[in-house]
Structure formats: C-alpha cells, structure tokens
Amino acid sequence: MVSHVDVFEDRGTEDSTSSSGPSADRGRVVRHRLTPAEAAGAFALAKACAEAYPNAHDEGFLADVPVLAHDLPPSVRRAANAARLDDRKHAFVVSGNTVEPWLEPTPAIWREADTAASGPYGFLLVLYAALLGDPIGWGTQQDGRIVTDVLPVRGLEHSLVSASSERELGWHTEDAFSESRADHVGLFCLRDRGDIPTTLSCADPASLPQDVVRVLAQKRFTIHPDPSHSSAADTRHNREKVALLSGPGDAPVLRIDRDFTVADEDDPEAVRAMEALIEHLDGNTYEVVLGAGDVCFIDNRNVVHGRRPFRARFDGKDRWLKRVNVVTDLRRTRAERPSATSRVVG
C-alpha cells in the first residue's frame, strides 16, 4: 500500500498523522515554515559564509559552523532542536527558503555542480545541518565532498543510484554498509520539475511476527556498498554480518538497503526474515514531495528512503538537490577519518 503525505504547512514542529495504513508511525514528517523575513536572513547568512570561506567543504568553515548556525532564525533553531530530540520522527523539513531565479541550469553531472550561484545553498544546507549534528563526507563518493549533488545523469537512467531517473531508486538506509553511516540525510531541493516524490518507509516490530523480529536483530545479514561509492569502498569496509533491526521496540533502528542486502542461502531462516521485512517496508511506503526551497533531513535511523521514477529531459531544468550526511556523534566516525579535523570518511 502506498499513500501520499503532504507535510504540514504550519510554522513549528508537528506530526503528520492523518495517513492511513498498516503502521501507526506513518507520516511522522514534520515541517517548519520560514517567514519571508526569516528566509532572507538565513540566505544572507549563507552568502556571508560563501564570501568568508572558499567552499562549504572547507575545514575552517566546518569547524566554525556550529557557532555560525546560532545566527539562524531562533524559530528554526527551536524547531530543529525539537526534531533532534524526537526519536520517532521520520523527517524534518524546513520550507520557505527562496531559490534565486538566476540559479544556473541543472548540470549534466555532479562534477559540474559546485557552481557560483548554487554555492550559497550548499553553505545554507550545512548551516541547517549543524543544528542536528556534524556533517561528514565520503572519500569514496563524489571526490570526498561534504556537500554532494543529486541530479539525473544521461546514461544512468536505469541505474541503482541517485543519478537514475527512469528506474525507481529503491528504498535504503543511506550507506547502510558502514558503521559510520549518517544519522540524518539532508536534501536541499534547488529545482524540481513536477511532482517527483521521495519515498519513506519505517519498521513496526509490533506488527511483525516475533520470530522474524528475533532473527532480524541478529547479525546474519551482509550489506554491500552501492555503486555511488568507488570500488575502494568494498575493500575498506569489512563485510561482517550485521543485524537489520536494533534498539527499543517503540523506537527501532533500521539498517537495510533493498538492492544491496543479502542473507546467505544456507541460512533459510534469515532469508525468510529478510523477505518478511522487505514486504513489510514495501507495505509501509509513503511519498513526500519536496519543492524548490525545501530542506529535508531524513532520519537515517528510523526510516529508509528512495525516489519514484521520472523522465529526465536533460534540458537544464531537471531535478537538482544538494545533499549532506550528518552524524550526531562525530567521534564514532573517528576510526575511519584520517584526522580529527577531517570530516571525510574513508
């Protein structure tokens, strides 16, 4: 079953609980809407950062951003703090950001996406991210950039990565293969042609057979890096078996990638449990549409996310998002970062 959820337009943080479906947690997407004055102030702060630092990946900016974020509007800081403490939310959306009309055409590939006009939005995304934790990047993904870009790429229409378009992007925990995976995945929608839904789904252990939950909580599954990471990711990360569900029953932690998680064929109990979880998540899937100016932080512990297919036109007006990974405890990623000041994993 699939439902469509329109997140609340209210200023402030509220649960969207109107969706029907098998899971009581469906629709826990919360929105904070900026006033025009607040949006202008937030963007002015981002532009000042763009003038003071070479780029949003700069180590000096990343060291300073938790303090700089104190200059964001108080209302969004309060809303982000409430979202940070909510261990059952699915996503936190800051809407009302203004995307200037002189934004460059959507690039043909991510290597061309660090543009002059889009640069301040990368800074603004990191400023918002700092209200939830610390941004990180991956040495095996988009040259280790902290702010990466999501856009359709010609030739990858049917791939299994976010550069696809005509093929649905299967739901997944972001970077599920790694212990250093993000707690939140931030998406800043700069351009969206039509309604191209992001999909979310959650696990409700109470509605799964308890013998299935027991198996899912055991380290009997393998998760491989997706192709958006370079081949180095497979050699840098041990392929130790992991559990797909953990944490308390009322706030379960989910870890799975629909296309890259496997259970051994000689472990039929694990195979059946994973099949049951996939069916459960498929049934709990719902849609959230992000428009230009929406900044969405998906809770990477509580939900999996994906994207519906669409027809890219490659005419400079296609969907374009800036993306950042955020961890609430930077120290836990230290073993995979080359230094204490680096935010790049791997």
Coordinates of C-alpha atoms in Angstrom, one line a residue:
M1 CA 0.0 0.0 0.0
V2 CA 1.3 3.5 -0.9
S3 CA 0.0 6.8 0.4
H4 CA 0.9 10.3 -0.4
V5 CA 1.7 12.6 2.5
D6 CA 1.7 16.4 2.3
V7 CA 3.8 17.7 5.2
F8 CA 2.3 20.3 7.4
E9 CA 2.5 24.0 6.3
D10 CA 2.5 25.1 10.0
R11 CA 5.3 27.0 11.4
G12 CA 6.5 24.9 14.3
T13 CA 7.0 21.2 14.6
E14 CA 4.0 18.9 14.4
D15 CA 3.3 15.3 13.5
S16 CA 1.5 14.5 10.3
T17 CA -0.6 11.6 11.4
S18 CA -3.5 11.7 9.0
S19 CA -2.3 8.9 6.7
S20 CA -4.0 5.6 6.9
G21 CA -2.1 2.4 6.6
P22 CA -0.5 -0.6 8.4
S23 CA 1.9 1.4 10.5
A24 CA 0.9 3.8 13.3
D25 CA 4.1 5.8 12.7
R26 CA 3.3 6.6 9.1
G27 CA 3.6 10.2 8.2
R28 CA 5.8 11.4 11.0
V29 CA 7.2 14.1 8.8
V30 CA 7.4 17.5 10.4
R31 CA 7.7 20.9 8.8
H32 CA 8.9 24.2 9.9
R33 CA 7.9 27.1 7.6
L34 CA 10.1 30.2 7.5
T35 CA 8.6 33.6 7.1
P36 CA 9.9 35.6 4.1
A37 CA 12.0 37.7 6.5
E38 CA 13.5 34.6 8.2
A39 CA 14.3 33.1 4.8
A40 CA 16.0 36.3 3.7
G41 CA 18.0 36.4 6.9
A42 CA 19.1 32.7 6.6
F43 CA 20.2 33.2 3.0
A44 CA 22.1 36.4 3.9
L45 CA 24.0 34.4 6.5
A46 CA 24.8 31.7 3.9
K47 CA 26.0 34.3 1.4
A48 CA 28.2 35.9 4.1
C49 CA 29.7 32.4 4.7
A50 CA 30.3 32.0 1.0
E51 CA 32.2 35.2 1.0
A52 CA 34.3 34.3 4.1
Y53 CA 35.2 30.7 3.2
P54 CA 36.4 29.1 -0.1
N55 CA 33.6 26.5 -0.2
A56 CA 31.3 24.5 2.1
H57 CA 33.8 21.7 2.3
D58 CA 36.5 24.0 3.9
E59 CA 37.7 22.6 7.2
G60 CA 37.7 26.1 8.7
F61 CA 34.0 26.5 7.8
L62 CA 33.1 23.1 9.2
A63 CA 34.9 23.9 12.4
D64 CA 33.1 27.2 12.8
V65 CA 29.6 26.2 11.5
P66 CA 28.2 25.1 14.9
V67 CA 28.7 28.6 16.1
L68 CA 27.7 30.3 12.9
A69 CA 24.4 28.4 13.0
H70 CA 23.5 30.3 16.1
D71 CA 22.7 33.2 13.8
L72 CA 19.9 31.3 12.0
P73 CA 16.4 32.5 12.9
P74 CA 15.5 31.4 16.5
S75 CA 12.3 29.7 15.4
V76 CA 14.1 27.3 13.1
R77 CA 16.7 26.6 15.8
R78 CA 13.9 25.7 18.3
A79 CA 12.2 23.5 15.7
A80 CA 15.4 21.7 14.8
N81 CA 16.1 21.1 18.5
A82 CA 12.7 19.6 19.0
A83 CA 13.3 17.4 15.9
R84 CA 16.7 16.4 17.2
L85 CA 15.2 15.1 20.4
D86 CA 12.3 13.2 18.7
D87 CA 13.5 9.6 18.4
R88 CA 10.5 8.5 16.3
K89 CA 10.4 11.2 13.6
H90 CA 10.8 10.3 10.0
A91 CA 12.0 13.6 8.6
F92 CA 12.3 17.3 9.5
V93 CA 11.6 19.8 6.7
V94 CA 12.5 23.5 6.6
S95 CA 10.4 25.1 3.9
G96 CA 10.1 28.7 2.7
N97 CA 13.7 29.0 1.6
T98 CA 13.9 31.2 -1.5
V99 CA 15.9 29.8 -4.5
E100 CA 17.0 32.8 -6.7
P101 CA 15.8 32.8 -10.3
W102 CA 19.4 33.2 -11.6
L103 CA 20.4 29.7 -10.5
E104 CA 22.4 28.0 -13.2
P105 CA 20.9 25.2 -15.3
T106 CA 20.9 21.8 -13.8
P107 CA 24.3 20.4 -14.5
A108 CA 24.9 17.3 -16.6
I109 CA 26.9 15.6 -13.9
W110 CA 27.8 16.2 -10.3
R111 CA 31.4 17.3 -11.1
E112 CA 30.0 20.4 -12.7
A113 CA 27.5 21.2 -9.8
D114 CA 29.7 23.2 -7.5
T115 CA 28.6 26.4 -9.2
A116 CA 28.8 30.1 -8.2
A117 CA 25.0 30.6 -7.8
S118 CA 24.3 27.3 -6.1
G119 CA 27.3 27.7 -3.7
P120 CA 25.4 29.6 -1.0
Y121 CA 22.8 26.9 -0.9
G122 CA 25.5 24.4 0.0
F123 CA 26.5 26.7 2.8
L124 CA 22.9 27.1 4.0
L125 CA 22.4 23.3 3.9
V126 CA 25.4 22.8 6.2
L127 CA 24.2 25.6 8.5
Y128 CA 20.9 23.9 8.9
A129 CA 22.7 20.5 9.3
A130 CA 24.8 21.9 12.2
L131 CA 21.5 22.3 14.2
L132 CA 21.3 18.5 14.2
G133 CA 24.9 17.4 14.3
D134 CA 28.2 17.4 12.3
P135 CA 28.4 17.0 8.5
I136 CA 30.6 14.3 7.1
G137 CA 31.6 13.2 3.6
W138 CA 32.9 10.0 2.0
G139 CA 36.3 9.6 0.3
T140 CA 34.7 7.0 -2.0
Q141 CA 31.9 9.3 -3.1
Q142 CA 32.0 12.5 -5.3
D143 CA 35.6 13.1 -4.6
G144 CA 35.1 13.3 -0.8
R145 CA 32.9 16.4 -1.0
I146 CA 30.9 17.2 2.2
V147 CA 28.0 18.7 0.1
T148 CA 27.2 16.4 -2.8
D149 CA 24.7 16.8 -5.6
V150 CA 21.7 14.6 -6.7
L151 CA 20.7 15.1 -10.3
P152 CA 19.8 12.9 -13.2
V153 CA 22.7 11.8 -15.4
R154 CA 22.4 10.8 -19.1
G155 CA 23.3 7.1 -19.5
L156 CA 22.4 6.3 -15.8
E157 CA 18.6 6.4 -16.3
H158 CA 18.2 2.8 -15.2
S159 CA 21.0 2.5 -12.7
L160 CA 20.6 1.7 -9.0
V161 CA 22.0 5.1 -7.7
S162 CA 20.5 8.6 -7.2
A163 CA 21.7 9.7 -10.7
S164 CA 19.0 7.4 -12.1
S165 CA 15.6 8.7 -13.3
E166 CA 13.5 6.2 -15.3
R167 CA 14.2 3.5 -12.7
E168 CA 12.8 3.8 -9.2
L169 CA 15.5 4.4 -6.6
G170 CA 14.9 1.6 -4.2
W171 CA 14.4 2.4 -0.6
H172 CA 17.5 2.2 1.6
T173 CA 19.3 3.2 4.7
E174 CA 21.9 5.7 3.4
D175 CA 25.3 4.0 3.4
A176 CA 23.9 1.0 5.3
F177 CA 27.1 -0.9 4.8
S178 CA 29.1 1.3 7.2
E179 CA 29.1 1.8 10.9
S180 CA 29.9 5.4 10.1
R181 CA 26.7 6.0 8.2
A182 CA 24.8 9.2 8.8
D183 CA 22.1 9.7 11.4
H184 CA 20.4 12.3 9.2
V185 CA 20.5 12.8 5.4
G186 CA 19.9 16.4 4.4
L187 CA 18.4 17.3 1.0
F188 CA 18.1 20.8 -0.3
C189 CA 15.8 20.9 -3.3
L190 CA 17.0 23.6 -5.7
R191 CA 14.9 22.7 -8.6
D192 CA 12.1 20.1 -9.1
R193 CA 10.2 19.7 -12.3
G194 CA 6.7 18.5 -11.4
D195 CA 5.9 16.1 -8.5
I196 CA 8.8 13.7 -8.1
P197 CA 8.1 12.0 -4.8
T198 CA 10.7 10.9 -2.3
T199 CA 9.6 7.7 -0.7
L200 CA 9.9 6.9 3.0
S201 CA 9.1 3.7 5.0
C202 CA 9.5 2.6 8.6
A203 CA 9.5 -0.7 10.5
D204 CA 6.9 -1.5 13.2
P205 CA 8.2 -4.5 15.1
A206 CA 4.9 -5.0 16.9
S207 CA 3.2 -5.8 13.5
L208 CA 5.9 -8.3 12.5
P209 CA 6.0 -12.0 13.8
Q210 CA 8.2 -12.1 16.8
D211 CA 10.3 -14.9 15.4
V212 CA 11.0 -12.7 12.4
V213 CA 12.0 -9.8 14.7
R214 CA 14.3 -12.1 16.7
V215 CA 16.2 -13.1 13.5
L216 CA 16.4 -9.6 12.1
A217 CA 18.0 -8.5 15.4
Q218 CA 20.8 -11.0 14.9
K219 CA 24.0 -10.5 12.9
R220 CA 23.0 -12.7 10.0
F221 CA 23.0 -10.3 7.0
T222 CA 25.5 -8.7 4.7
I223 CA 25.2 -5.2 3.2
H224 CA 27.4 -4.1 0.3
P225 CA 28.2 -0.5 -0.8
D226 CA 26.1 0.8 -3.7
P227 CA 27.8 1.9 -6.9
S228 CA 27.7 5.6 -6.0
H229 CA 30.8 4.7 -3.9
S230 CA 34.0 3.8 -5.7
S231 CA 35.2 0.2 -5.7
A232 CA 37.5 1.1 -2.8
A233 CA 34.5 1.0 -0.5
D234 CA 34.3 -2.7 -0.8
T235 CA 37.9 -3.2 0.2
R236 CA 37.9 -0.6 3.0
H237 CA 34.9 -2.0 4.8
N238 CA 34.7 -5.4 6.3
R239 CA 31.8 -7.5 5.1
E240 CA 30.9 -8.7 8.6
K241 CA 27.4 -9.7 9.1
V242 CA 25.0 -7.2 10.7
A243 CA 21.6 -7.0 12.2
L244 CA 18.8 -5.2 10.3
L245 CA 16.8 -4.2 13.4
S246 CA 18.0 -2.9 16.8
G247 CA 17.1 -0.6 19.6
P248 CA 13.8 -0.5 21.6
G249 CA 10.6 -1.7 20.2
D250 CA 9.0 1.8 20.3
A251 CA 11.9 3.4 18.5
P252 CA 13.5 0.7 16.4
V253 CA 16.7 1.4 14.4
L254 CA 16.5 0.2 10.9
R255 CA 19.5 -0.8 8.7
I256 CA 18.9 -2.2 5.2
D257 CA 19.4 -1.5 1.5
R258 CA 16.7 -3.1 -0.7
D259 CA 19.1 -3.7 -3.5
F260 CA 22.4 -4.5 -1.7
T261 CA 21.4 -6.5 1.4
V262 CA 21.7 -10.3 1.3
A263 CA 21.2 -13.3 3.5
D264 CA 23.1 -16.4 3.0
E265 CA 21.2 -19.1 1.0
D266 CA 22.3 -21.7 3.6
D267 CA 20.5 -19.7 6.3
P268 CA 16.9 -20.1 5.2
E269 CA 15.6 -18.6 8.4
A270 CA 17.5 -15.3 7.7
V271 CA 16.3 -15.4 4.1
R272 CA 12.7 -15.6 5.2
A273 CA 13.1 -12.9 7.8
M274 CA 14.6 -10.5 5.3
E275 CA 11.8 -11.3 2.8
A276 CA 9.2 -10.5 5.5
L277 CA 10.9 -7.2 6.3
I278 CA 11.0 -6.2 2.7
E279 CA 7.3 -7.0 2.3
H280 CA 6.6 -5.0 5.5
L281 CA 8.6 -2.0 4.3
D282 CA 7.0 -2.1 0.9
G283 CA 3.6 -2.0 2.6
N284 CA 4.6 0.9 4.8
T285 CA 5.9 3.1 2.0
Y286 CA 4.5 6.6 1.5
E287 CA 5.5 9.6 -0.5
V288 CA 6.7 13.1 0.3
V289 CA 7.1 15.7 -2.4
L290 CA 9.9 18.3 -2.0
G291 CA 9.6 21.5 -3.9
A292 CA 12.2 24.1 -4.6
G293 CA 13.3 25.7 -1.4
D294 CA 12.5 22.7 0.8
V295 CA 15.3 21.4 3.0
C296 CA 14.5 17.9 4.3
F297 CA 16.5 16.0 6.9
I298 CA 15.6 12.3 6.8
D299 CA 16.2 10.4 10.0
N300 CA 18.5 7.6 8.7
R301 CA 18.0 5.5 11.8
N302 CA 14.2 5.5 11.8
V303 CA 13.3 5.2 8.1
V304 CA 14.5 4.1 4.7
H305 CA 14.1 6.4 1.7
G306 CA 14.1 6.2 -2.0
R307 CA 12.6 8.1 -5.0
R308 CA 9.9 7.4 -7.6
P309 CA 10.9 7.2 -11.3
F310 CA 10.6 10.2 -13.6
R311 CA 11.5 11.2 -17.2
A312 CA 14.6 13.4 -17.3
R313 CA 14.8 15.8 -20.2
F314 CA 18.4 16.9 -19.8
D315 CA 17.5 20.5 -20.8
G316 CA 18.9 22.3 -17.7
K317 CA 15.6 22.3 -15.9
D318 CA 15.7 18.8 -14.3
R319 CA 15.5 18.0 -10.6
W320 CA 18.6 19.1 -8.6
L321 CA 19.3 18.7 -4.9
K322 CA 22.2 19.4 -2.7
R323 CA 22.9 16.6 -0.2
V324 CA 24.7 16.3 3.1
N325 CA 25.3 13.5 5.6
V326 CA 25.0 14.4 9.3
V327 CA 26.1 12.4 12.4
T328 CA 25.0 13.3 15.9
D329 CA 28.3 11.9 17.4
L330 CA 31.3 12.8 15.3
R331 CA 33.6 10.8 17.5
R332 CA 32.1 7.5 16.5
T333 CA 33.4 8.0 12.9
R334 CA 36.9 8.9 14.0
A335 CA 38.4 5.4 13.2
E336 CA 37.5 5.9 9.6
R337 CA 38.6 9.6 9.2
P338 CA 42.3 10.4 8.6
S339 CA 42.5 13.1 11.3
A340 CA 40.4 14.8 14.0
T341 CA 39.9 17.8 11.7
S342 CA 38.9 15.9 8.6
R343 CA 35.2 15.2 8.1
V344 CA 35.8 12.7 5.3
V345 CA 35.2 9.0 6.0
G346 CA 37.4 6.5 4.2

